[in-house]
Amino acid sequence: MNTAGHSKATAPRGLELTPFRGLRYDPDRVGSLAAVTSPPYDVVVRPDGLHHLQSADPHNIVRLILPEAAAPEERNAQAAETLRRWRAEGILTPDPEPGLYVYEQRDGDGLEQRGVIGALRVSEPDEHLVLPHEDVMPHIVADRADLMRATSANLEPLLLTYRGDDTTAGTAGLIERTAGRPPLLATTTEDGVRHRLWPVTDPAGLAVIRDELSAHQALIADGHHRWATYRRLRAEHPSPSPWDHGLVLLVDTARYPLRVRAIHRLLHGLPVARALRALDGFFRVRRLDLPLPKAMDALAEAAEEGNALLLTGDDGAFHLVDRPDPALLDRTVPVDRPEDWRTLDATVLHATLLDHVWRVPDDPAHIAYIHDTAATVDKARRDGGTAVLMHPVHEDVVRELARQGVTMPRKSTSFGPKPASGLVLRALDL
């Protein structure tokens, strides 16, 4: 029986993280655990990244999270059949008992992150327990919902954060003690990040985590569309059901601060020369004949003084755009939001530049969202579009806006490190 889906409890006071039977790759049946993992579905750059992962191992998780077929219905049916076959063949096997999982990521630059993976009760916005900070696109939510329905599984965990304090000391201590034991699995992915996973099945330890997290709320760091999908699927199924919960990784950012990076934009069909001409009289524009790292340093310096963006395209140069005309902002930025929101670079980009100056629709035919800075630059210079490079927003600003119930323009931030997909799945029939 699925413990997460069928447990009954008193009215929750806060976050409710529930044990589940993890579905994991049998390391003896795959080439390596690293070869079957993937970044989250929306970080994989299609098609190059997808094909690279597919060729890494015939059982790579991308065959489930990003199936390839001519039509959406075929893709989802293919993922469902692949999951069924891998389970029947013992490629993926369930752990013997329900538990939570301590998950650690460590890279060569000294970053270490630990958190807890579990099945979180799906709450409604008016409960103010799980706080989004970005808008979502309905067609992506619909796509993820179709895939989850077809597979009846949570294929990859969302990344949520909470701010630990004295009331979560027991959970923090349990995580540290657990990480001192031999792990259930350990692997190093090709990006040099080491991943380790430990089960937590002890009733006393589970009770500590449950009780302490029940007094806290969480911020969605990564996975807004999947959280919206969880909410949609929960609404479709009478409670209690396995759809009442969704797979998440919860990280205490008081102990393990996340890295916050920007997500860049690639504007298809808008040459950088035309984009720059449209800015005349509205923004200060300075040409920078610098390498990418130095240009990003200049962007960071300008961002300390106000709104700043970095543009590049097929001309081979970078163009620092800052000091927007206040009258233009007054005319284009909505006034019914807090000042922190109105002054975001992403707000100015979307409300002012995309909507009014460049008139570029925010849809996949016109805009691509890319996490990797160098890849964004390369694509713009190769394809003749305009790359808009962004400076990251501080986590405190994100969290404060979320507490006020204010969402940022979508893809405004990239929190990380993100959990690897493929280390532990949640099948709803377990």
CSV table of C-alpha atoms in Angstrom, one decimal:
chain,number,residue,atom,x,y,z
A,1,MET,CA,0.0,0.0,0.0
A,2,ASN,CA,1.2,3.5,-0.7
A,3,THR,CA,1.8,5.0,2.7
A,4,ALA,CA,1.9,8.5,1.4
A,5,GLY,CA,-1.4,8.3,-0.5
A,6,HIS,CA,-3.5,6.6,2.2
A,7,SER,CA,-2.3,8.0,5.5
A,8,LYS,CA,-4.8,9.9,7.6
A,9,ALA,CA,-3.8,12.4,10.1
A,10,THR,CA,-5.2,15.4,12.0
A,11,ALA,CA,-5.3,18.7,10.1
A,12,PRO,CA,-1.7,19.5,9.2
A,13,ARG,CA,-0.1,22.5,10.8
A,14,GLY,CA,2.5,22.9,8.2
A,15,LEU,CA,4.7,20.8,5.8
A,16,GLU,CA,3.8,17.2,6.0
A,17,LEU,CA,6.6,15.0,4.6
A,18,THR,CA,5.7,11.3,4.4
A,19,PRO,CA,7.8,8.2,3.8
A,20,PHE,CA,7.4,6.3,0.6
A,21,ARG,CA,8.9,3.2,-1.0
A,22,GLY,CA,11.5,4.5,-3.4
A,23,LEU,CA,11.8,3.0,-6.9
A,24,ARG,CA,15.5,2.9,-7.8
A,25,TYR,CA,17.8,1.5,-10.5
A,26,ASP,CA,19.5,-1.8,-9.7
A,27,PRO,CA,23.2,-1.0,-10.1
A,28,ASP,CA,23.9,-4.5,-11.4
A,29,ARG,CA,21.5,-4.0,-14.3
A,30,VAL,CA,22.7,-0.7,-15.7
A,31,GLY,CA,26.1,0.4,-16.9
A,32,SER,CA,26.5,2.8,-14.0
A,33,LEU,CA,24.3,4.9,-11.8
A,34,ALA,CA,25.9,8.1,-13.2
A,35,ALA,CA,25.0,7.0,-16.8
A,36,VAL,CA,21.3,6.7,-16.0
A,37,THR,CA,20.9,10.1,-14.3
A,38,SER,CA,19.9,13.4,-15.9
A,39,PRO,CA,19.4,17.0,-14.9
A,40,PRO,CA,15.7,17.9,-14.4
A,41,TYR,CA,13.6,17.7,-17.6
A,42,ASP,CA,13.6,21.5,-18.2
A,43,VAL,CA,17.4,21.8,-17.9
A,44,VAL,CA,18.1,19.3,-20.6
A,45,VAL,CA,18.8,21.3,-23.8
A,46,ARG,CA,17.0,19.6,-26.6
A,47,PRO,CA,18.0,18.0,-28.9
A,48,ASP,CA,21.8,17.8,-28.2
A,49,GLY,CA,21.6,17.2,-24.5
A,50,LEU,CA,18.8,14.7,-24.8
A,51,HIS,CA,20.6,12.6,-27.4
A,52,HIS,CA,23.8,12.7,-25.4
A,53,LEU,CA,22.0,11.3,-22.3
A,54,GLN,CA,20.1,8.7,-24.4
A,55,SER,CA,23.4,7.4,-25.7
A,56,ALA,CA,25.0,7.4,-22.2
A,57,ASP,CA,22.9,4.3,-21.3
A,58,PRO,CA,19.8,2.7,-22.9
A,59,HIS,CA,18.1,3.0,-19.5
A,60,ASN,CA,18.8,6.7,-18.9
A,61,ILE,CA,16.0,8.4,-17.1
A,62,VAL,CA,15.4,10.9,-20.0
A,63,ARG,CA,13.5,8.1,-21.7
A,64,LEU,CA,10.9,8.5,-19.0
A,65,ILE,CA,11.0,12.3,-18.4
A,66,LEU,CA,11.5,13.3,-22.0
A,67,PRO,CA,10.2,10.5,-24.2
A,68,GLU,CA,10.5,11.1,-28.0
A,69,ALA,CA,7.6,10.4,-30.4
A,70,ALA,CA,5.6,12.2,-33.1
A,71,ALA,CA,2.6,13.1,-30.9
A,72,PRO,CA,2.2,13.8,-27.2
A,73,GLU,CA,-0.1,10.8,-26.7
A,74,GLU,CA,2.5,8.6,-28.2
A,75,ARG,CA,5.3,10.1,-26.1
A,76,ASN,CA,3.3,9.5,-22.8
A,77,ALA,CA,2.3,6.0,-23.8
A,78,GLN,CA,5.9,5.2,-24.6
A,79,ALA,CA,7.1,6.5,-21.2
A,80,ALA,CA,4.5,4.4,-19.5
A,81,GLU,CA,5.4,1.3,-21.4
A,82,THR,CA,9.1,1.9,-20.8
A,83,LEU,CA,8.5,2.3,-17.0
A,84,ARG,CA,6.4,-0.9,-17.0
A,85,ARG,CA,9.0,-2.9,-18.8
A,86,TRP,CA,11.9,-1.6,-16.7
A,87,ARG,CA,10.1,-2.6,-13.5
A,88,ALA,CA,9.1,-6.0,-14.9
A,89,GLU,CA,12.7,-6.6,-16.0
A,90,GLY,CA,14.1,-5.5,-12.6
A,91,ILE,CA,15.9,-2.5,-14.0
A,92,LEU,CA,14.0,-0.4,-11.5
A,93,THR,CA,13.2,-2.1,-8.2
A,94,PRO,CA,11.3,-0.8,-5.1
A,95,ASP,CA,13.0,-0.5,-1.8
A,96,PRO,CA,11.7,-3.0,0.8
A,97,GLU,CA,10.1,-0.5,3.2
A,98,PRO,CA,8.8,3.1,3.2
A,99,GLY,CA,11.3,5.7,4.2
A,100,LEU,CA,12.6,9.2,3.7
A,101,TYR,CA,16.0,9.7,2.0
A,102,VAL,CA,18.9,12.0,3.0
A,103,TYR,CA,20.4,13.2,-0.2
A,104,GLU,CA,23.9,14.8,-0.5
A,105,GLN,CA,25.5,16.7,-3.4
A,106,ARG,CA,29.1,17.8,-3.4
A,107,ASP,CA,31.1,19.4,-6.2
A,108,GLY,CA,34.8,20.1,-6.7
A,109,ASP,CA,34.4,23.8,-5.7
A,110,GLY,CA,33.6,23.0,-2.2
A,111,LEU,CA,29.8,23.2,-2.4
A,112,GLU,CA,28.0,20.7,-0.2
A,113,GLN,CA,24.2,20.4,0.0
A,114,ARG,CA,22.1,18.0,2.0
A,115,GLY,CA,18.4,17.6,2.3
A,116,VAL,CA,15.6,15.1,2.7
A,117,ILE,CA,13.6,13.5,-0.1
A,118,GLY,CA,10.0,12.5,0.7
A,119,ALA,CA,6.4,12.6,-0.4
A,120,LEU,CA,5.0,16.0,0.6
A,121,ARG,CA,1.3,16.6,1.1
A,122,VAL,CA,0.1,18.8,-1.8
A,123,SER,CA,-1.4,21.9,-0.3
A,124,GLU,CA,-3.4,24.7,-1.8
A,125,PRO,CA,-2.1,28.3,-2.2
A,126,ASP,CA,-4.4,29.7,0.5
A,127,GLU,CA,-2.6,27.5,3.1
A,128,HIS,CA,0.6,29.4,2.5
A,129,LEU,CA,2.7,26.3,3.1
A,130,VAL,CA,4.5,25.9,-0.3
A,131,LEU,CA,5.3,29.3,-1.8
A,132,PRO,CA,5.8,29.7,-5.5
A,133,HIS,CA,7.9,32.7,-6.7
A,134,GLU,CA,7.4,32.3,-10.5
A,135,ASP,CA,4.5,32.1,-12.8
A,136,VAL,CA,3.8,29.0,-14.8
A,137,MET,CA,2.7,28.3,-18.4
A,138,PRO,CA,-0.5,26.3,-18.7
A,139,HIS,CA,0.6,24.2,-21.6
A,140,ILE,CA,3.7,23.0,-19.7
A,141,VAL,CA,1.6,22.0,-16.7
A,142,ALA,CA,-0.8,20.2,-19.0
A,143,ASP,CA,2.2,18.3,-20.6
A,144,ARG,CA,3.6,17.3,-17.3
A,145,ALA,CA,0.2,16.2,-16.0
A,146,ASP,CA,-0.4,14.0,-19.1
A,147,LEU,CA,3.0,12.3,-18.5
A,148,MET,CA,2.3,11.8,-14.8
A,149,ARG,CA,-1.1,10.3,-15.5
A,150,ALA,CA,0.3,8.0,-18.1
A,151,THR,CA,3.1,6.7,-15.9
A,152,SER,CA,1.3,7.0,-12.5
A,153,ALA,CA,4.6,8.1,-11.1
A,154,ASN,CA,6.6,11.1,-9.8
A,155,LEU,CA,9.7,10.6,-11.9
A,156,GLU,CA,11.9,13.4,-10.4
A,157,PRO,CA,11.8,15.4,-7.2
A,158,LEU,CA,11.1,19.1,-7.0
A,159,LEU,CA,13.6,21.3,-5.1
A,160,LEU,CA,12.0,23.1,-2.1
A,161,THR,CA,13.8,25.1,0.6
A,162,TYR,CA,13.0,26.1,4.2
A,163,ARG,CA,14.8,28.2,6.7
A,164,GLY,CA,15.8,26.1,9.6
A,165,ASP,CA,16.2,27.4,13.1
A,166,ASP,CA,16.3,26.0,16.7
A,167,THR,CA,13.0,24.2,16.0
A,168,THR,CA,14.6,22.1,13.3
A,169,ALA,CA,17.7,21.1,15.3
A,170,GLY,CA,16.6,17.5,15.5
A,171,THR,CA,16.2,17.2,11.8
A,172,ALA,CA,19.5,18.9,11.2
A,173,GLY,CA,21.3,16.5,13.6
A,174,LEU,CA,19.6,13.5,12.1
A,175,ILE,CA,20.7,14.5,8.5
A,176,GLU,CA,24.3,14.9,9.7
A,177,ARG,CA,24.4,11.6,11.6
A,178,THR,CA,22.9,9.8,8.7
A,179,ALA,CA,25.5,11.2,6.3
A,180,GLY,CA,28.2,9.7,8.4
A,181,ARG,CA,27.0,6.2,7.6
A,182,PRO,CA,27.7,4.1,4.5
A,183,PRO,CA,25.3,5.3,1.8
A,184,LEU,CA,22.7,3.4,0.0
A,185,LEU,CA,24.1,4.6,-3.3
A,186,ALA,CA,27.0,6.8,-4.3
A,187,THR,CA,27.9,8.1,-7.8
A,188,THR,CA,29.7,10.9,-9.5
A,189,THR,CA,28.0,12.4,-12.6
A,190,GLU,CA,30.0,13.8,-15.5
A,191,ASP,CA,29.8,17.3,-14.2
A,192,GLY,CA,32.0,16.3,-11.3
A,193,VAL,CA,29.2,16.3,-8.7
A,194,ARG,CA,29.1,13.5,-6.2
A,195,HIS,CA,25.7,12.2,-5.2
A,196,ARG,CA,25.0,10.1,-2.1
A,197,LEU,CA,21.7,8.7,-0.8
A,198,TRP,CA,20.8,7.2,2.6
A,199,PRO,CA,17.4,5.7,3.7
A,200,VAL,CA,15.7,6.9,6.9
A,201,THR,CA,13.3,4.2,8.1
A,202,ASP,CA,13.7,4.5,11.9
A,203,PRO,CA,10.3,5.4,13.3
A,204,ALA,CA,11.8,7.8,15.9
A,205,GLY,CA,13.8,9.6,13.2
A,206,LEU,CA,10.8,9.9,10.9
A,207,ALA,CA,8.8,11.3,13.8
A,208,VAL,CA,11.4,14.0,14.4
A,209,ILE,CA,11.4,15.1,10.8
A,210,ARG,CA,7.6,15.0,10.6
A,211,ASP,CA,7.0,17.0,13.8
A,212,GLU,CA,9.7,19.7,13.2
A,213,LEU,CA,8.8,20.4,9.6
A,214,SER,CA,5.1,20.7,10.5
A,215,ALA,CA,5.9,24.2,11.9
A,216,HIS,CA,7.5,25.4,8.7
A,217,GLN,CA,6.7,26.6,5.1
A,218,ALA,CA,8.7,26.0,2.0
A,219,LEU,CA,9.8,28.0,-1.0
A,220,ILE,CA,9.7,26.4,-4.4
A,221,ALA,CA,13.3,26.7,-5.6
A,222,ASP,CA,12.9,24.6,-8.7
A,223,GLY,CA,9.8,22.8,-10.1
A,224,HIS,CA,7.0,25.3,-10.3
A,225,HIS,CA,5.4,23.6,-13.2
A,226,ARG,CA,5.6,20.2,-11.5
A,227,TRP,CA,4.1,21.6,-8.3
A,228,ALA,CA,1.2,23.1,-10.3
A,229,THR,CA,0.9,19.6,-11.9
A,230,TYR,CA,0.7,18.0,-8.5
A,231,ARG,CA,-2.0,20.3,-7.5
A,232,ARG,CA,-4.0,19.6,-10.7
A,233,LEU,CA,-3.7,15.9,-10.3
A,234,ARG,CA,-4.6,16.0,-6.7
A,235,ALA,CA,-7.8,17.9,-7.6
A,236,GLU,CA,-8.7,15.3,-10.2
A,237,HIS,CA,-8.6,12.4,-7.7
A,238,PRO,CA,-10.9,12.1,-4.7
A,239,SER,CA,-8.9,12.1,-1.4
A,240,PRO,CA,-7.4,10.0,0.1
A,241,SER,CA,-5.3,8.9,-2.9
A,242,PRO,CA,-1.6,8.6,-3.8
A,243,TRP,CA,-2.1,11.9,-5.7
A,244,ASP,CA,-2.4,13.7,-2.4
A,245,HIS,CA,1.4,13.7,-2.2
A,246,GLY,CA,4.2,14.6,-4.6
A,247,LEU,CA,7.9,13.8,-4.6
A,248,VAL,CA,10.2,16.7,-3.3
A,249,LEU,CA,13.7,17.4,-2.0
A,250,LEU,CA,13.6,19.7,1.0
A,251,VAL,CA,16.8,21.7,1.8
A,252,ASP,CA,17.4,23.9,4.8
A,253,THR,CA,19.1,26.9,3.3
A,254,ALA,CA,20.1,28.3,6.7
A,255,ARG,CA,22.6,25.4,6.8
A,256,TYR,CA,23.0,24.9,3.1
A,257,PRO,CA,22.5,28.1,1.1
A,258,LEU,CA,21.6,27.4,-2.5
A,259,ARG,CA,23.4,29.0,-5.4
A,260,VAL,CA,21.2,31.3,-7.3
A,261,ARG,CA,21.9,31.8,-11.0
A,262,ALA,CA,20.1,33.6,-13.7
A,263,ILE,CA,18.2,32.0,-16.6
A,264,HIS,CA,19.0,33.7,-19.9
A,265,ARG,CA,16.7,34.4,-22.9
A,266,LEU,CA,17.4,33.7,-26.5
A,267,LEU,CA,15.1,35.8,-28.8
A,268,HIS,CA,14.6,34.0,-32.1
A,269,GLY,CA,14.2,36.1,-35.1
A,270,LEU,CA,15.3,39.4,-33.5
A,271,PRO,CA,18.8,40.3,-34.7
A,272,VAL,CA,20.9,42.1,-32.1
A,273,ALA,CA,21.3,45.2,-34.4
A,274,ARG,CA,17.5,45.7,-34.6
A,275,ALA,CA,17.2,45.1,-30.8
A,276,LEU,CA,19.8,47.8,-30.1
A,277,ARG,CA,18.2,50.3,-32.4
A,278,ALA,CA,14.9,50.0,-30.7
A,279,LEU,CA,16.6,50.9,-27.3
A,280,ASP,CA,17.8,54.3,-28.6
A,281,GLY,CA,16.6,57.0,-26.3
A,282,PHE,CA,15.2,54.6,-23.7
A,283,PHE,CA,18.3,52.9,-22.3
A,284,ARG,CA,22.0,53.6,-22.0
A,285,VAL,CA,23.8,51.1,-24.3
A,286,ARG,CA,27.6,50.5,-24.2
A,287,ARG,CA,29.5,48.1,-26.5
A,288,LEU,CA,31.9,45.8,-24.6
A,289,ASP,CA,34.6,44.1,-26.7
A,290,LEU,CA,35.4,41.7,-23.9
A,291,PRO,CA,35.4,38.0,-23.3
A,292,LEU,CA,32.3,36.5,-21.8
A,293,PRO,CA,33.6,36.3,-18.1
A,294,LYS,CA,34.7,40.0,-18.2
A,295,ALA,CA,31.4,41.0,-19.8
A,296,MET,CA,29.5,39.2,-17.0
A,297,ASP,CA,31.6,41.0,-14.4
A,298,ALA,CA,30.6,44.3,-16.0
A,299,LEU,CA,26.9,43.2,-15.9
A,300,ALA,CA,27.2,42.4,-12.2
A,301,GLU,CA,28.8,45.8,-11.5
A,302,ALA,CA,26.1,47.7,-13.4
A,303,ALA,CA,23.4,45.6,-11.6
A,304,GLU,CA,24.5,47.0,-8.3
A,305,GLU,CA,23.3,50.4,-9.5
A,306,GLY,CA,19.9,49.4,-11.0
A,307,ASN,CA,18.5,47.5,-13.9
A,308,ALA,CA,21.1,46.0,-16.2
A,309,LEU,CA,21.1,43.4,-19.0
A,310,LEU,CA,23.7,42.2,-21.4
A,311,LEU,CA,22.9,41.6,-25.1
A,312,THR,CA,24.9,39.8,-27.8
A,313,GLY,CA,24.3,38.3,-31.2
A,314,ASP,CA,26.0,37.7,-34.5
A,315,ASP,CA,28.1,40.9,-34.2
A,316,GLY,CA,30.5,39.2,-31.8
A,317,ALA,CA,30.4,41.9,-29.2
A,318,PHE,CA,28.5,42.4,-25.9
A,319,HIS,CA,26.3,45.3,-25.3
A,320,LEU,CA,25.6,46.5,-21.7
A,321,VAL,CA,22.1,47.9,-21.4
A,322,ASP,CA,21.3,49.9,-18.3
A,323,ARG,CA,19.8,53.2,-16.9
A,324,PRO,CA,16.2,52.8,-18.3
A,325,ASP,CA,14.2,55.9,-18.9
A,326,PRO,CA,12.0,56.4,-15.8
A,327,ALA,CA,9.1,57.7,-17.9
A,328,LEU,CA,9.2,54.5,-19.9
A,329,LEU,CA,9.1,52.4,-16.8
A,330,ASP,CA,6.2,54.4,-15.4
A,331,ARG,CA,4.4,53.8,-18.6
A,332,THR,CA,5.0,50.1,-18.9
A,333,VAL,CA,5.6,48.4,-15.5
A,334,PRO,CA,2.4,47.5,-13.6
A,335,VAL,CA,2.0,49.6,-10.4
A,336,ASP,CA,-0.1,47.1,-8.4
A,337,ARG,CA,3.0,45.2,-7.2
A,338,PRO,CA,5.6,45.8,-4.5
A,339,GLU,CA,8.7,47.9,-5.3
A,340,ASP,CA,10.9,44.8,-5.1
A,341,TRP,CA,8.9,43.3,-8.0
A,342,ARG,CA,8.7,46.4,-10.1
A,343,THR,CA,12.5,46.9,-10.0
A,344,LEU,CA,13.4,43.3,-11.0
A,345,ASP,CA,15.5,43.0,-14.1
A,346,ALA,CA,13.1,40.3,-15.3
A,347,THR,CA,10.1,42.6,-14.8
A,348,VAL,CA,11.7,45.3,-16.8
A,349,LEU,CA,12.7,42.8,-19.5
A,350,HIS,CA,9.2,41.3,-19.8
A,351,ALA,CA,6.9,44.3,-19.1
A,352,THR,CA,9.0,46.9,-20.8
A,353,LEU,CA,11.3,45.5,-23.4
A,354,LEU,CA,9.5,42.3,-24.6
A,355,ASP,CA,5.9,43.7,-24.4
A,356,HIS,CA,6.4,47.3,-25.5
A,357,VAL,CA,9.8,48.0,-27.0
A,358,TRP,CA,10.6,44.8,-29.0
A,359,ARG,CA,7.1,43.4,-29.1
A,360,VAL,CA,8.3,39.8,-28.8
A,361,PRO,CA,5.6,37.3,-27.6
A,362,ASP,CA,6.6,35.1,-24.7
A,363,ASP,CA,6.1,31.7,-26.4
A,364,PRO,CA,8.5,28.9,-27.5
A,365,ALA,CA,8.4,30.1,-31.1
A,366,HIS,CA,10.0,33.4,-30.1
A,367,ILE,CA,11.9,32.9,-26.8
A,368,ALA,CA,14.0,30.1,-25.5
A,369,TYR,CA,15.0,30.0,-21.8
A,370,ILE,CA,18.6,28.6,-21.3
A,371,HIS,CA,20.5,28.1,-18.1
A,372,ASP,CA,24.0,27.9,-19.5
A,373,THR,CA,25.5,31.3,-20.3
A,374,ALA,CA,28.0,30.2,-22.9
A,375,ALA,CA,25.4,28.1,-24.7
A,376,THR,CA,23.0,31.1,-24.9
A,377,VAL,CA,25.8,33.2,-26.4
A,378,ASP,CA,26.8,30.5,-28.9
A,379,LYS,CA,23.2,29.9,-30.1
A,380,ALA,CA,22.6,33.6,-30.6
A,381,ARG,CA,25.8,34.1,-32.6
A,382,ARG,CA,25.2,31.0,-34.6
A,383,ASP,CA,21.4,31.5,-35.3
A,384,GLY,CA,21.4,35.3,-35.6
A,385,GLY,CA,19.0,36.0,-32.7
A,386,THR,CA,19.6,38.1,-29.6
A,387,ALA,CA,20.9,36.7,-26.4
A,388,VAL,CA,19.7,38.5,-23.3
A,389,LEU,CA,22.0,37.7,-20.4
A,390,MET,CA,20.7,38.2,-16.9
A,391,HIS,CA,22.2,38.9,-13.4
A,392,PRO,CA,20.8,36.6,-10.7
A,393,VAL,CA,18.3,37.7,-8.0
A,394,HIS,CA,19.2,37.3,-4.3
A,395,GLU,CA,17.4,34.5,-2.5
A,396,ASP,CA,16.1,36.9,0.2
A,397,VAL,CA,14.3,39.0,-2.4
A,398,VAL,CA,12.7,35.9,-3.9
A,399,ARG,CA,11.6,34.6,-0.5
A,400,GLU,CA,10.2,37.9,0.6
A,401,LEU,CA,8.1,38.3,-2.6
A,402,ALA,CA,6.9,34.7,-2.3
A,403,ARG,CA,5.8,35.4,1.3
A,404,GLN,CA,3.8,38.4,0.0
A,405,GLY,CA,2.1,36.1,-2.5
A,406,VAL,CA,3.8,37.9,-5.4
A,407,THR,CA,5.1,35.8,-8.3
A,408,MET,CA,8.0,36.9,-10.4
A,409,PRO,CA,8.1,36.6,-14.2
A,410,ARG,CA,8.7,32.9,-15.1
A,411,LYS,CA,12.2,31.6,-15.3
A,412,SER,CA,13.6,34.6,-13.3
A,413,THR,CA,15.9,32.4,-11.2
A,414,SER,CA,17.8,29.1,-11.3
A,415,PHE,CA,18.4,27.7,-7.8
A,416,GLY,CA,20.9,24.9,-7.5
A,417,PRO,CA,22.4,22.5,-7.3
A,418,LYS,CA,19.3,20.8,-8.5
A,419,PRO,CA,18.6,17.2,-7.6
A,420,ALA,CA,19.7,14.6,-10.2
A,421,SER,CA,16.8,12.8,-11.8
A,422,GLY,CA,17.0,9.0,-11.8
A,423,LEU,CA,18.4,8.4,-8.3
A,424,VAL,CA,15.0,7.7,-6.7
A,425,LEU,CA,11.5,7.7,-8.2
A,426,ARG,CA,8.0,7.4,-6.6
A,427,ALA,CA,5.6,5.0,-8.2
A,428,LEU,CA,2.1,5.6,-7.0
A,429,ASP,CA,1.1,1.9,-6.8
A,430,LEU,CA,3.7,1.1,-4.2
